[in-house]
Amino acid sequence: MAVVAEPTRRGRRSGPQARREARIGLLFVLPCFLLFLAFRFGPGVAGVLMSFTDYSLTGGGSFIGLDNFTRLWADPLFWQALKVTVLYTVIAVPGTLIASVSLALITRRAFRGAKFFRSVFFLPVVTSLVLAATVFVWIFSTGGPWSTLMGWFGMSEGSWLSDDVLVLPALALVGVWSRFGYGMLILLARMQDIPRELEEAALTDGAGPWQRFRYIVLPQLKPALFFLAVIETTASFQVFDAVYTMTGGGPANASYTLVFQLYDAGFKYFDLGYASAIGVALFVLTVVVAVIQRLVIGKDQ
């Protein structure tokens, strides 16, 4: 008589053996975790502590309390840099989101060459921004391609980078160009998870492209848009490499951002305490804006 063995049930282990294996696993993870804390959060904590000192590479380092922040509050250059940073963010972030959504809608459908176009649109994300900014200096120069194109529409053919009004839109265009591919990829992944039956039902009911996008696609994109809004806002607040390469903060401080002021204070004047105070102010600003975006965009998620 054949005896059929009852299949062994496999599940999670419990008891002392499981706890012992968990402790061994934590021991293996602990060195990487400590290194992550040291190099990820350590500099941030050190920067906050340094903002309360007069630390400088040329000497000093004593505790001065809130003097750096008082000095920051009274510094007109800080308010100019803050205004420039906010204006750049107001231009760049909506532009990036609009470009990301538009290209995600275009490339979501299966057509010949769709994968090729997705790769091309994502290429700016992995391109060196310093290298790209050097090319854009020529593009925006007097007599360059962009100036010539603007001349066809009756606008000035002078360099946008030397105009205190147009320099921020020019830098924002570079920022949008370098970032929209990442947003497109995130939104494209989310769009592909939207059930096609919803759009087909709306199409059957006579809904046009805009109605289908507004009432079906856009609500499904809300979590991804909130994520991208926070990421792009943080990146815009920290813009530096394109500004350093293309304008150096000019003309007349029209593109002088907070990170550029932090760089000047820390590495040009070696006032690391004051530079740290600027960094703390930038961090607080980023957190406040992220909370506002949470309340406006992601409150239901």
XYZ file of N, CA, C and O in Angstrom, residues 39 55 73 141 152 159 219:
28
model
N 27.588 59.388 6.627
C 27.856 60.181 5.430
C 26.602 60.823 4.837
O 26.718 61.722 3.998
N 32.778 79.712 12.505
C 33.833 78.858 11.963
C 34.273 79.346 10.588
O 33.456 79.684 9.737
N 19.278 87.750 8.024
C 18.028 88.493 7.922
C 18.261 89.923 7.437
O 17.427 90.479 6.701
N 23.648 82.712 -27.065
C 24.515 83.862 -27.324
C 23.935 84.735 -28.435
O 23.048 84.317 -29.201
N 13.071 85.902 -35.646
C 12.029 85.611 -36.631
C 10.645 86.017 -36.132
O 9.741 86.269 -36.922
N 21.676 88.315 -26.611
C 21.811 87.144 -25.746
C 20.872 87.234 -24.553
O 20.859 88.246 -23.840
N -6.616 62.431 -12.533
C -6.783 61.997 -11.132
C -5.902 60.797 -10.775
O -5.432 60.686 -9.644
